[in-house]
Amino acid sequence: MNKIADNFCGYLKIADDMFVYTVSDSIVTLLPAQSDSRNRYDVFHRMRTRNFEQPEFLFGEDSDGMIAMLWNGTYSFSGINTSARFSTPIIIKAAGNTDYFWNMLTEDWRKFHAITFYGGNINAVCNPEVAVARPNIEGALKNEGANEIKLRPWNDYVREVECEIDHEKVTITISVLQSGQNYDAERKGAYSLGELNSCIRLSFEKAQDFDKIGRYYLVVKEMIALLTSQNNIVFDVYLSQRNSDNRFFKSGSCKIFDRYKDYSTRKWHNVISVYSMLDYLPKMIEKIAGDEIASLLAVLPDDNRSVSRISITNIQDLCTALEVAYKWEQREREKDILIEALKKDIRETIASFTAKHKEISIYQETTISSAFQYLDYTLRQRVLTLYNENSKVVDEVSTRLSLPQVNEENIAAFVKLRNNKTHSGTVEWGESAKIYLPLFALVYTCFFKYIGMPDEAIEAAVSQII
């Protein structure tokens, strides 16, 4: 797939000034490309004092063709020389450098009609084996080992779903990519029959600018993180344009840097298959794009060492996620109606008191406003309500993992862990954390119910990741 190298060099332009650059992973080092020392210092000064309003792409070239790097507007400088460094989160490289390639483009190279995410953890949530026909073992035995590797028709595994991201119509395509056969130089010239990687492609009616890449990457990353139940996921990215025959062709490779020390190693049988979520993907994408799942993502581990550990931070994050989950369904429960009735009576009492005592301004001179703002059932009661509404899935997790059944008493003890850490800084674990995984399953269950999944589908999905 023509991945971008970790280290390379070339020229790029900032405003009207030309620079020499070197790239080492995500660190870009710049030097003014002018031969005259006075000109170099002038260019360097302009770079240091340049104003910017938002992140932008810097364009240039390397030994193979066009390159673009996202610059967030900050540099680091060393001593009095004219070099500068910045960290780039995204690098894009043109897929070709010949006249044929440039003439094939139907838009400016800085635009794309589709962005494809492939390989890595996407292979777990969409096993590329779905594209392979089951081999005929008996035939191979009869023919002295001769056999064929046969791919199934596209219709057997390619799926499309329509959705919206930021009011932009998007077609999500789930498929499998086949790389060509070649000699593998990295393995001493071994001949490769090719490889299969699953992919998720977002395609658009209107061409998108490079500055949308980070947004679409984040939406897909969070979707894969949810299906994997870990944040430390990885995949590769490339861009495409649509030709006059309405077919996509590759226009650029992307390299996107992240903060993770390692990546999830979960296999297909320990994640939620994207095929099982097809009917619910539009709603899931809507909630992800609307930034409604930040509390759930905060609960997911960021590295493989944390997968089997529970820290007090995990407890705090899970309590926050449960508080958010209580509001996801946006329906009035009987208890919520009683709270609103209580607030109404209190308002009437305040109004009556104010009419008799003009000497005090209740809302300006007291904390009654903040009291109203946070007047609600305790977290213990809200978690208990959520559990009672979703006990079947949660109890199945408790039974399967031989953990205590969730009840009001151990919910109270679990919440107390968070409260003690928050208010006194102390942590006394005891047996309180043993219901962590059942409550983790409860948050997932609430989210899946929020996007319209039926109970049977929710139970099957939760059992895959817990």
Coordinates of C-alpha atoms in Angstrom, one line a residue:
M1 CA 0.0 0.0 0.0
N2 CA 3.1 2.3 -0.4
K3 CA 3.4 3.2 3.3
I4 CA 5.3 6.5 4.1
A5 CA 8.8 5.9 5.4
D6 CA 9.7 6.8 9.0
N7 CA 12.6 8.9 7.9
F8 CA 12.9 11.0 4.8
C9 CA 13.8 14.6 3.6
G10 CA 12.9 17.2 1.0
Y11 CA 11.7 20.7 0.5
L12 CA 8.6 22.5 1.7
K13 CA 7.1 25.9 1.5
I14 CA 5.8 28.2 4.3
A15 CA 4.1 31.2 2.9
D16 CA 6.5 32.3 0.1
D17 CA 9.6 30.9 1.7
M18 CA 11.3 27.6 0.9
F19 CA 12.8 25.3 3.5
V20 CA 14.8 22.1 3.6
Y21 CA 13.2 19.5 6.0
T22 CA 14.0 16.1 7.5
V23 CA 11.4 13.9 9.1
S24 CA 12.1 11.4 11.8
D25 CA 8.9 9.7 12.9
S26 CA 6.6 12.7 13.7
I27 CA 9.4 15.2 14.3
V28 CA 10.1 17.6 11.4
T29 CA 13.3 19.7 11.3
L30 CA 13.4 22.8 9.1
L31 CA 16.2 24.9 7.7
P32 CA 15.8 27.9 5.4
A33 CA 16.9 26.7 1.9
Q34 CA 18.5 30.1 0.8
S35 CA 22.2 30.1 0.0
D36 CA 22.8 33.6 1.4
S37 CA 23.1 33.8 5.2
R38 CA 21.3 37.2 5.5
N39 CA 18.4 35.8 3.5
R40 CA 18.3 32.7 5.7
Y41 CA 18.0 34.8 8.8
D42 CA 15.3 36.9 7.2
V43 CA 13.3 33.8 6.3
F44 CA 13.9 32.4 9.8
H45 CA 12.6 35.6 11.4
R46 CA 9.5 35.6 9.2
M47 CA 8.8 32.0 10.2
R48 CA 9.2 32.8 13.9
T49 CA 6.9 35.8 13.8
R50 CA 4.3 34.4 11.5
N51 CA 0.7 34.6 12.8
F52 CA -1.7 31.8 12.3
E53 CA -5.4 31.3 13.2
Q54 CA -5.7 27.6 13.0
P55 CA -3.7 24.4 12.1
E56 CA -2.7 24.2 8.5
F57 CA -1.0 21.9 6.0
L58 CA 2.5 22.7 4.7
F59 CA 3.2 21.5 1.2
G60 CA 6.4 20.4 -0.4
E61 CA 8.1 17.4 -1.9
D62 CA 10.5 14.6 -1.2
S63 CA 12.5 12.4 -3.6
D64 CA 9.4 10.7 -4.9
G65 CA 6.8 13.6 -5.3
M66 CA 4.4 15.8 -3.4
I67 CA 4.1 15.7 0.4
A68 CA 1.9 17.5 2.9
M69 CA 2.4 17.8 6.7
L70 CA -0.1 19.2 9.3
W71 CA 1.4 22.0 11.3
N72 CA -0.3 23.1 14.6
G73 CA 1.5 26.5 14.6
T74 CA 4.2 25.9 17.2
Y75 CA 8.0 25.4 16.8
S76 CA 10.9 24.6 19.1
F77 CA 14.2 26.4 18.4
S78 CA 17.7 25.4 19.4
G79 CA 20.3 28.0 20.2
I80 CA 20.9 30.8 17.7
N81 CA 21.0 28.8 14.5
T82 CA 18.3 28.9 11.9
S83 CA 16.8 25.5 12.5
A84 CA 13.3 24.8 13.9
R85 CA 11.3 21.7 14.8
F86 CA 7.7 20.9 15.1
S87 CA 5.7 17.7 15.7
T88 CA 3.3 16.8 12.9
P89 CA 0.2 14.6 13.6
I90 CA -0.5 13.8 9.9
I91 CA 1.7 13.3 6.8
I92 CA 0.3 12.8 3.4
K93 CA 2.2 11.7 0.3
A94 CA 0.9 11.7 -3.3
A95 CA 0.3 8.2 -4.8
G96 CA 2.2 9.1 -8.0
N97 CA 4.6 11.5 -9.5
T98 CA 4.1 11.2 -13.2
D99 CA 2.1 13.3 -15.7
Y100 CA -0.2 10.3 -16.0
F101 CA -1.0 10.5 -12.3
W102 CA -1.5 14.2 -12.2
N103 CA -3.7 14.1 -15.3
M104 CA -5.8 11.4 -13.8
L105 CA -6.8 13.6 -10.8
T106 CA -10.4 15.0 -11.1
E107 CA -9.9 17.5 -8.3
D108 CA -7.0 19.4 -6.8
W109 CA -4.6 16.9 -5.1
R110 CA -5.5 18.6 -1.8
K111 CA -9.0 17.1 -2.0
F112 CA -10.4 13.6 -1.7
H113 CA -13.7 11.8 -2.4
A114 CA -13.0 8.9 -0.1
I115 CA -10.8 8.0 2.8
T116 CA -10.0 4.3 3.5
F117 CA -8.9 2.9 6.8
Y118 CA -7.5 -0.6 6.6
G119 CA -5.5 -3.3 8.4
G120 CA -4.4 -3.3 12.0
N121 CA -7.3 -3.6 14.5
I122 CA -9.8 -3.3 11.7
N123 CA -8.8 -6.9 10.8
A124 CA -10.1 -8.0 14.2
V125 CA -13.6 -6.4 14.0
C126 CA -13.9 -7.4 10.4
N127 CA -12.0 -10.7 9.9
P128 CA -10.5 -10.6 6.3
E129 CA -11.1 -14.4 6.2
V130 CA -14.7 -13.6 5.2
A131 CA -13.3 -13.0 1.7
V132 CA -11.7 -16.4 1.3
A133 CA -13.6 -19.5 0.0
R134 CA -13.3 -22.6 2.2
P135 CA -10.5 -24.7 0.7
N136 CA -11.2 -28.2 -0.6
I137 CA -9.0 -30.2 1.7
E138 CA -10.1 -33.6 0.2
G139 CA -9.3 -32.4 -3.3
A140 CA -5.8 -31.3 -2.2
L141 CA -5.1 -34.7 -0.7
K142 CA -6.2 -36.5 -3.9
N143 CA -4.0 -34.2 -6.1
E144 CA -0.8 -34.6 -4.1
G145 CA -1.2 -31.3 -2.3
A146 CA -2.2 -29.2 -5.3
N147 CA -4.9 -26.7 -4.2
E148 CA -6.2 -23.3 -5.0
I149 CA -6.7 -20.2 -3.0
K150 CA -10.1 -18.8 -4.0
L151 CA -11.7 -15.5 -3.1
R152 CA -15.4 -15.2 -2.7
P153 CA -17.5 -12.7 -4.8
W154 CA -17.6 -9.2 -3.5
N155 CA -21.3 -9.4 -2.9
D156 CA -20.6 -12.1 -0.2
Y157 CA -18.8 -9.7 2.1
V158 CA -19.0 -6.1 0.8
R159 CA -21.6 -4.0 2.8
E160 CA -22.6 -0.4 2.5
V161 CA -24.4 1.8 5.1
E162 CA -25.5 5.5 4.7
C163 CA -25.0 8.0 7.5
E164 CA -24.1 11.6 8.3
I165 CA -21.0 13.1 9.9
D166 CA -21.2 16.9 10.7
H167 CA -24.2 17.2 8.3
E168 CA -22.1 15.6 5.5
K169 CA -23.7 12.6 3.8
V170 CA -21.3 9.6 4.0
T171 CA -21.4 6.1 2.6
I172 CA -19.6 3.6 4.8
T173 CA -18.3 0.6 2.9
I174 CA -17.0 -2.5 4.7
S175 CA -14.8 -4.7 2.5
V176 CA -11.5 -6.5 2.1
L177 CA -8.5 -5.3 0.2
Q178 CA -6.1 -7.6 -1.7
S179 CA -2.5 -6.5 -2.1
G180 CA -0.7 -7.7 -5.2
Q181 CA 1.8 -10.5 -5.4
N182 CA 5.4 -9.5 -5.3
Y183 CA 8.9 -10.2 -4.0
D184 CA 9.3 -9.1 -0.4
A185 CA 12.6 -7.3 -0.1
E186 CA 12.3 -7.1 3.7
R187 CA 12.3 -10.9 3.8
K188 CA 15.3 -11.6 1.6
G189 CA 13.3 -11.7 -1.6
A190 CA 10.6 -14.2 -0.5
Y191 CA 7.8 -14.3 -3.0
S192 CA 4.5 -13.2 -1.5
L193 CA 1.2 -14.4 -2.8
G194 CA -0.3 -11.2 -1.4
E195 CA -2.3 -10.5 1.7
L196 CA -5.8 -9.5 2.7
N197 CA -6.7 -6.6 4.9
S198 CA -10.2 -5.6 5.9
C199 CA -11.1 -1.9 5.3
I200 CA -13.7 0.7 6.2
R201 CA -14.1 3.4 3.5
L202 CA -15.9 6.7 4.0
S203 CA -17.0 8.2 0.6
F204 CA -18.6 11.5 0.0
E205 CA -20.7 13.2 -2.7
K206 CA -18.6 16.3 -2.5
A207 CA -14.8 16.4 -2.5
Q208 CA -13.3 17.0 1.0
D209 CA -10.3 19.0 2.0
F210 CA -7.2 17.7 3.8
D211 CA -8.3 19.4 7.0
K212 CA -11.1 16.9 7.4
I213 CA -8.8 13.9 7.5
G214 CA -8.2 14.2 11.3
R215 CA -11.9 14.4 12.0
Y216 CA -12.9 11.3 9.9
Y217 CA -9.9 9.4 11.4
L218 CA -11.1 10.2 14.9
V219 CA -14.7 9.1 14.2
V220 CA -13.5 5.7 12.8
K221 CA -10.9 5.3 15.5
E222 CA -13.5 5.7 18.2
M223 CA -15.8 3.3 16.5
I224 CA -13.1 0.6 16.3
A225 CA -12.2 1.4 20.0
L226 CA -15.8 0.8 21.0
L227 CA -16.0 -2.5 19.1
T228 CA -12.6 -3.6 20.5
S229 CA -13.1 -2.2 24.1
Q230 CA -9.6 -0.7 24.0
N231 CA -8.4 2.8 23.0
N232 CA -5.0 1.7 21.8
I233 CA -5.9 0.7 18.3
V234 CA -4.1 1.3 15.0
F235 CA -4.8 1.0 11.3
D236 CA -3.5 2.5 8.0
V237 CA -5.1 5.2 5.9
Y238 CA -5.1 6.3 2.3
L239 CA -7.1 8.8 0.2
S240 CA -8.9 8.4 -3.1
Q241 CA -10.5 10.5 -5.8
R242 CA -13.4 9.5 -8.0
N243 CA -12.7 9.4 -11.8
S244 CA -15.1 10.1 -14.7
D245 CA -16.3 6.5 -14.5
N246 CA -17.3 6.9 -10.9
R247 CA -14.6 4.6 -9.7
F248 CA -12.1 5.4 -7.0
F249 CA -8.4 5.5 -7.5
K250 CA -5.7 6.1 -4.8
S251 CA -4.5 9.7 -4.7
G252 CA -2.5 9.7 -1.5
S253 CA -1.1 7.7 1.5
C254 CA -1.5 9.0 5.0
K255 CA 0.6 8.5 8.1
I256 CA -1.2 9.5 11.3
F257 CA 0.7 9.5 14.6
D258 CA -0.8 8.6 18.0
R259 CA 0.3 8.6 21.6
Y260 CA 0.1 4.8 22.3
K261 CA 3.0 2.7 23.5
D262 CA 1.5 -0.5 22.3
Y263 CA -1.6 -1.6 20.4
S264 CA -4.5 -3.9 21.2
T265 CA -3.8 -7.6 20.4
R266 CA -7.5 -8.7 20.7
K267 CA -8.5 -11.2 18.1
W268 CA -11.7 -11.5 16.1
H269 CA -13.4 -13.7 18.7
N270 CA -12.8 -11.2 21.5
V271 CA -14.2 -8.1 19.8
I272 CA -17.6 -7.1 18.4
S273 CA -17.9 -7.8 14.7
V274 CA -18.7 -4.8 12.6
Y275 CA -21.0 -7.0 10.5
S276 CA -23.2 -7.7 13.5
M277 CA -23.5 -3.9 14.0
L278 CA -24.4 -2.9 10.4
D279 CA -28.0 -2.0 11.2
Y280 CA -26.9 0.2 14.1
L281 CA -23.8 1.9 12.6
P282 CA -25.6 5.1 11.5
K283 CA -26.8 5.7 15.0
M284 CA -23.5 4.8 16.5
I285 CA -21.7 7.2 14.1
E286 CA -24.2 9.9 15.0
K287 CA -23.4 9.5 18.7
I288 CA -19.6 9.4 18.1
A289 CA -19.7 12.4 15.9
G290 CA -21.9 14.2 18.4
D291 CA -19.2 13.6 21.1
E292 CA -21.7 11.7 23.3
I293 CA -19.4 8.7 24.1
A294 CA -16.4 10.5 25.7
S295 CA -17.3 9.1 29.1
L296 CA -17.4 5.5 27.8
L297 CA -14.1 5.9 25.9
A298 CA -12.5 7.2 29.1
V299 CA -13.2 3.8 30.7
L300 CA -11.4 1.8 28.0
P301 CA -7.7 0.9 28.6
D302 CA -5.0 2.9 26.7
D303 CA -2.4 0.2 26.8
N304 CA -2.2 -3.6 27.0
R305 CA -0.8 -3.6 30.6
S306 CA -4.0 -2.0 31.9
V307 CA -6.4 -4.5 30.4
S308 CA -6.5 -6.7 33.5
R309 CA -5.9 -4.0 36.1
I310 CA -8.4 -1.8 38.0
S311 CA -7.1 1.5 39.4
I312 CA -9.0 4.1 41.4
T313 CA -9.0 6.2 38.2
N314 CA -10.9 3.4 36.5
I315 CA -13.4 3.5 39.3
Q316 CA -13.8 7.3 39.0
D317 CA -14.2 7.1 35.2
L318 CA -16.7 4.3 35.4
C319 CA -18.8 6.2 37.9
T320 CA -18.8 9.2 35.5
A321 CA -19.8 6.9 32.6
L322 CA -22.7 5.5 34.6
E323 CA -23.9 9.0 35.5
V324 CA -23.9 9.9 31.7
A325 CA -25.5 6.6 30.8
Y326 CA -28.5 7.4 33.1
K327 CA -29.3 10.3 30.8
W328 CA -28.7 8.5 27.4
E329 CA -32.2 7.2 27.0
Q330 CA -33.8 10.6 27.5
R331 CA -37.0 9.2 28.9
E332 CA -38.8 10.2 32.0
R333 CA -38.7 7.5 34.7
E334 CA -41.2 7.5 37.5
K335 CA -38.4 8.6 39.9
D336 CA -37.4 11.4 37.7
I337 CA -40.9 12.7 37.6
L338 CA -40.9 12.8 41.4
I339 CA -37.7 14.8 41.4
E340 CA -39.3 17.4 39.1
A341 CA -42.4 17.6 41.3
L342 CA -40.0 18.2 44.3
K343 CA -38.3 21.0 42.4
K344 CA -41.6 22.6 41.6
D345 CA -42.7 22.6 45.2
I346 CA -39.4 24.1 46.3
R347 CA -39.7 26.9 43.7
E348 CA -43.2 27.7 45.0
T349 CA -41.8 27.7 48.6
I350 CA -39.0 30.1 47.6
A351 CA -41.5 32.4 45.7
S352 CA -43.7 32.5 48.8
F353 CA -40.7 33.2 51.1
T354 CA -39.4 36.0 48.8
A355 CA -42.8 37.7 48.7
K356 CA -42.7 38.0 52.5
H357 CA -39.0 38.9 52.8
K358 CA -38.0 41.6 50.3
E359 CA -34.8 42.2 52.3
I360 CA -33.0 39.2 50.8
S361 CA -32.4 38.1 47.2
I362 CA -32.6 34.3 47.5
Y363 CA -31.0 33.5 44.1
Q364 CA -28.2 36.1 44.3
E365 CA -27.2 35.9 48.0
T366 CA -27.5 32.2 48.6
T367 CA -26.4 28.9 47.1
I368 CA -29.9 27.8 46.2
S369 CA -29.2 28.0 42.4
S370 CA -26.3 25.5 42.7
A371 CA -28.5 23.3 45.0
F372 CA -31.1 23.2 42.3
Q373 CA -28.6 22.5 39.6
Y374 CA -27.4 19.3 41.3
L375 CA -30.6 18.2 42.9
D376 CA -31.1 14.7 41.7
Y377 CA -31.1 11.1 42.9
T378 CA -27.7 9.8 44.3
L379 CA -25.4 8.0 41.9
R380 CA -26.2 4.8 43.9
Q381 CA -29.9 5.1 43.1
R382 CA -29.3 5.9 39.5
V383 CA -26.9 2.9 39.0
L384 CA -29.4 0.7 40.8
T385 CA -32.1 1.9 38.4
L386 CA -29.9 1.2 35.4
Y387 CA -29.1 -2.3 36.8
N388 CA -32.8 -3.1 37.4
E389 CA -33.5 -2.1 33.7
N390 CA -30.7 -4.2 32.3
S391 CA -30.2 -6.9 34.9
K392 CA -30.3 -9.9 32.5
V393 CA -27.1 -8.9 30.6
V394 CA -25.3 -7.8 33.8
D395 CA -26.2 -10.9 35.7
E396 CA -25.0 -13.1 32.9
V397 CA -21.5 -11.4 33.1
S398 CA -21.5 -11.9 36.9
T399 CA -22.4 -15.6 36.6
R400 CA -20.0 -16.4 33.8
L401 CA -17.0 -14.7 35.5
S402 CA -18.0 -16.0 39.0
L403 CA -18.4 -12.4 40.4
P404 CA -20.8 -11.1 43.0
Q405 CA -24.3 -10.3 41.8
V406 CA -24.9 -6.6 41.6
N407 CA -27.2 -5.3 44.3
E408 CA -27.9 -2.0 46.2
E409 CA -25.3 -2.8 48.9
N410 CA -22.3 -3.4 46.7
I411 CA -23.3 -0.6 44.4
A412 CA -23.2 1.7 47.4
A413 CA -19.8 0.3 48.4
F414 CA -18.5 0.8 44.8
V415 CA -19.7 4.4 44.7
K416 CA -18.1 5.0 48.1
L417 CA -14.7 4.1 46.7
R418 CA -15.1 7.1 44.3
N419 CA -16.4 9.4 46.9
N420 CA -13.7 8.6 49.5
K421 CA -11.0 9.2 46.9
T422 CA -12.6 12.5 45.8
H423 CA -13.3 13.9 49.2
S424 CA -10.6 12.4 51.5
G425 CA -8.0 11.1 49.1
T426 CA -8.1 7.6 50.7
V427 CA -8.9 4.3 49.1
E428 CA -10.0 1.2 51.0
W429 CA -10.6 -1.5 48.4
G430 CA -12.1 -4.3 50.4
E431 CA -14.4 -6.3 48.1
S432 CA -15.9 -3.2 46.5
A433 CA -14.2 -3.4 43.1
K434 CA -15.4 -7.0 42.3
I435 CA -18.5 -5.6 40.5
Y436 CA -16.3 -3.5 38.2
L437 CA -16.7 -5.7 35.2
P438 CA -20.5 -6.2 35.6
L439 CA -20.9 -2.4 35.9
F440 CA -18.6 -2.0 32.9
A441 CA -21.0 -4.3 31.0
L442 CA -23.9 -2.1 32.2
V443 CA -22.4 1.0 30.6
Y444 CA -22.0 -0.9 27.3
T445 CA -25.5 -2.2 27.6
C446 CA -26.9 1.3 28.1
F447 CA -25.1 2.6 25.1
F448 CA -26.2 -0.2 22.8
K449 CA -29.8 0.2 24.0
Y450 CA -29.3 4.0 23.3
I451 CA -28.5 3.3 19.6
G452 CA -31.5 0.9 19.2
M453 CA -30.1 -2.6 19.6
P454 CA -32.5 -5.3 20.8
D455 CA -31.8 -7.2 24.0
E456 CA -30.6 -10.4 22.3
A457 CA -28.1 -8.5 20.1
I458 CA -26.9 -6.5 23.1
E459 CA -26.3 -9.7 25.1
A460 CA -24.3 -11.3 22.3
A461 CA -22.2 -8.1 21.7
V462 CA -21.3 -7.7 25.4
S463 CA -20.4 -11.4 25.7
Q464 CA -17.8 -10.9 23.0
I465 CA -15.8 -8.2 24.8
I466 CA -16.3 -9.2 28.5

